[in-house]
């Protein structure tokens, strides 16, 4: 069990030297107990105390990785129940279900189709990462072959699904170095599955009939030395899936229940056959703590909204999303094309660039780093003012891309025009529209001076 703040305090040096970043050992002990500090921050803890404190300072939900390379999914490691308390760190993986009786050509086609569901957003490549391969043939050789086929057919990490250790063994031996999730250890097979996962150093799914069963099972597997576990409470109804998911998170964070301190896996594909309904359930489970969500199929209309939801929930609410400062070309501009400038708040960028794109007027869009503030807020904060914008324009390299000296500034930044013209002598500064929706009309009428 985790130690309380007072128990931790008793193991600290009690010199109150403050080197850990807080003034007293007691404050540090309290931070350690609530997962807000790392034990390494105190250089004076004895080795003996360190061993005792290791458990207390471990994250309440173990972080672990499933898969390999670009599609490796890091899950767990969360420290709060609600995103606004701090942030959520590790977004859940999205998986599509395939079975090992599927024709290899169909596996290849599906993987290729799934590979196409990749989207650029705020400078990130959003995509689903996982294939859950379920053994329905009961044949280890076929299962292994299908697993290899998935790996050859696309860039995906794998969840291997079979409760038969004899079927799982050859597959793990063949592709264990790709760090697949071995799913699942149950009360009937946990020793053999535990040995397999331990030998291959792969994460292990743990499935029981309810949360009590899950706790008993993770305790046994932990006693075997297994650390990277992923929990499945076995619930296959919408209501019970949510209830269990929330109960597991609360038990891990609030009661510091170590037997439930692991990420979870959820199976909307086993709750309903309807893909739209699975998507709705997955959306709820992404918001409520699932570490991996398995659907029966991927389609653009399924994947895109789930990826966006995941992105939105798993971004730090205290830090605005930004795009990289620079000069962006839209619609294939040349040296005579208009030049616009705005802030690097990602929403501003996407709205403005979208409107320019819709206008079909080839243009240059300059994005200035305002620490993620929108134009008006950045201006009020002194980050989007005449001299700063002028300096940025001079250093941006735009003069090498265009042969004119005309610049369009956002309507909301009209107040900077005087200072900007002083900073950029010879430039012709025009005030653009306040609303991005008016950009297409503005650009169609605009003439570069
Ligand atoms: Fe106490 Fe260690 Fe922090 Fe110093 S660094 S105040 S000894 S916990």
PDB file of N, CA and C and ligand atoms in Angstrom, residues 12-25 28 41-45, ligand 1:
ATOM      1  N   UNK A  12      12.253  10.842   5.850  1.00  0.00           N
ATOM      2  CA  UNK A  12      13.079  11.902   5.250  1.00  0.00           C
ATOM      3  C   UNK A  12      14.094  12.435   6.268  1.00  0.00           C
ATOM      4  N   UNK A  13      15.131  13.145   5.797  1.00  0.00           N
ATOM      5  CA  UNK A  13      16.200  13.601   6.711  1.00  0.00           C
ATOM      6  C   UNK A  13      15.744  14.630   7.756  1.00  0.00           C
ATOM      7  N   UNK A  14      14.671  15.320   7.518  1.00  0.00           N
ATOM      8  CA  UNK A  14      14.108  16.333   8.448  1.00  0.00           C
ATOM      9  C   UNK A  14      15.072  17.482   8.732  1.00  0.00           C
ATOM     10  N   UNK A  15      15.836  17.869   7.738  1.00  0.00           N
ATOM     11  CA  UNK A  15      16.748  19.006   7.935  1.00  0.00           C
ATOM     12  C   UNK A  15      16.164  20.305   7.380  1.00  0.00           C
ATOM     13  N   UNK A  16      15.068  20.184   6.643  1.00  0.00           N
ATOM     14  CA  UNK A  16      14.399  21.359   6.060  1.00  0.00           C
ATOM     15  C   UNK A  16      15.373  22.252   5.279  1.00  0.00           C
ATOM     16  N   UNK A  17      16.232  21.641   4.500  1.00  0.00           N
ATOM     17  CA  UNK A  17      17.236  22.427   3.775  1.00  0.00           C
ATOM     18  C   UNK A  17      16.645  23.148   2.559  1.00  0.00           C
ATOM     19  N   UNK A  18      15.521  22.664   2.072  1.00  0.00           N
ATOM     20  CA  UNK A  18      14.836  23.345   0.963  1.00  0.00           C
ATOM     21  C   UNK A  18      15.372  23.024  -0.414  1.00  0.00           C
ATOM     22  N   UNK A  19      16.332  22.149  -0.531  1.00  0.00           N
ATOM     23  CA  UNK A  19      16.928  21.868  -1.854  1.00  0.00           C
ATOM     24  C   UNK A  19      15.961  21.153  -2.807  1.00  0.00           C
ATOM     25  N   UNK A  20      14.911  20.586  -2.248  1.00  0.00           N
ATOM     26  CA  UNK A  20      13.936  19.875  -3.091  1.00  0.00           C
ATOM     27  C   UNK A  20      12.931  20.838  -3.727  1.00  0.00           C
ATOM     28  N   UNK A  21      13.039  22.113  -3.418  1.00  0.00           N
ATOM     29  CA  UNK A  21      12.141  23.087  -4.042  1.00  0.00           C
ATOM     30  C   UNK A  21      11.010  23.535  -3.142  1.00  0.00           C
ATOM     31  N   UNK A  22      10.827  22.880  -2.008  1.00  0.00           N
ATOM     32  CA  UNK A  22       9.831  23.344  -1.019  1.00  0.00           C
ATOM     33  C   UNK A  22      10.578  23.558   0.296  1.00  0.00           C
ATOM     34  N   UNK A  23      10.044  24.426   1.172  1.00  0.00           N
ATOM     35  CA  UNK A  23      10.852  24.845   2.323  1.00  0.00           C
ATOM     36  C   UNK A  23      11.072  23.767   3.392  1.00  0.00           C
ATOM     37  N   UNK A  24      10.171  22.787   3.497  1.00  0.00           N
ATOM     38  CA  UNK A  24      10.315  21.822   4.594  1.00  0.00           C
ATOM     39  C   UNK A  24      10.199  20.387   4.087  1.00  0.00           C
ATOM     40  N   UNK A  25      10.749  19.474   4.900  1.00  0.00           N
ATOM     41  CA  UNK A  25      10.632  18.046   4.562  1.00  0.00           C
ATOM     42  C   UNK A  25       9.167  17.606   4.621  1.00  0.00           C
ATOM     43  N   UNK A  28       7.510  18.493   1.417  1.00  0.00           N
ATOM     44  CA  UNK A  28       7.978  17.574   0.372  1.00  0.00           C
ATOM     45  C   UNK A  28       7.291  16.219   0.508  1.00  0.00           C
ATOM     46  N   UNK A  41      14.148  14.425  -6.149  1.00  0.00           N
ATOM     47  CA  UNK A  41      14.358  15.849  -5.859  1.00  0.00           C
ATOM     48  C   UNK A  41      15.070  16.060  -4.525  1.00  0.00           C
ATOM     49  N   UNK A  42      15.021  15.085  -3.642  1.00  0.00           N
ATOM     50  CA  UNK A  42      15.761  15.199  -2.371  1.00  0.00           C
ATOM     51  C   UNK A  42      17.059  14.411  -2.483  1.00  0.00           C
ATOM     52  N   UNK A  43      18.209  15.091  -2.433  1.00  0.00           N
ATOM     53  CA  UNK A  43      19.476  14.368  -2.594  1.00  0.00           C
ATOM     54  C   UNK A  43      19.943  13.663  -1.326  1.00  0.00           C
ATOM     55  N   UNK A  44      19.217  13.828  -0.231  1.00  0.00           N
ATOM     56  CA  UNK A  44      19.727  13.338   1.059  1.00  0.00           C
ATOM     57  C   UNK A  44      18.990  12.116   1.616  1.00  0.00           C
ATOM     58  N   UNK A  45      18.090  11.536   0.841  1.00  0.00           N
ATOM     59  CA  UNK A  45      17.370  10.358   1.340  1.00  0.00           C
ATOM     60  C   UNK A  45      18.312   9.155   1.368  1.00  0.00           C
TER      61      UNK A  45
HETATM   62 FE1  LIG B   1      14.024  17.766   3.399  1.00  0.00          FE
HETATM   63 FE2  LIG B   1      15.348  16.572   1.421  1.00  0.00          FE
HETATM   64 FE3  LIG B   1      13.754  18.629   0.895  1.00  0.00          FE
HETATM   65 FE4  LIG B   1      16.045  19.021   2.192  1.00  0.00          FE
HETATM   66  S1  LIG B   1      15.802  18.291   0.090  1.00  0.00           S
HETATM   67  S2  LIG B   1      13.994  19.884   2.675  1.00  0.00           S
HETATM   68  S3  LIG B   1      16.161  17.152   3.367  1.00  0.00           S
HETATM   69  S4  LIG B   1      13.131  16.657   1.708  1.00  0.00           S
END
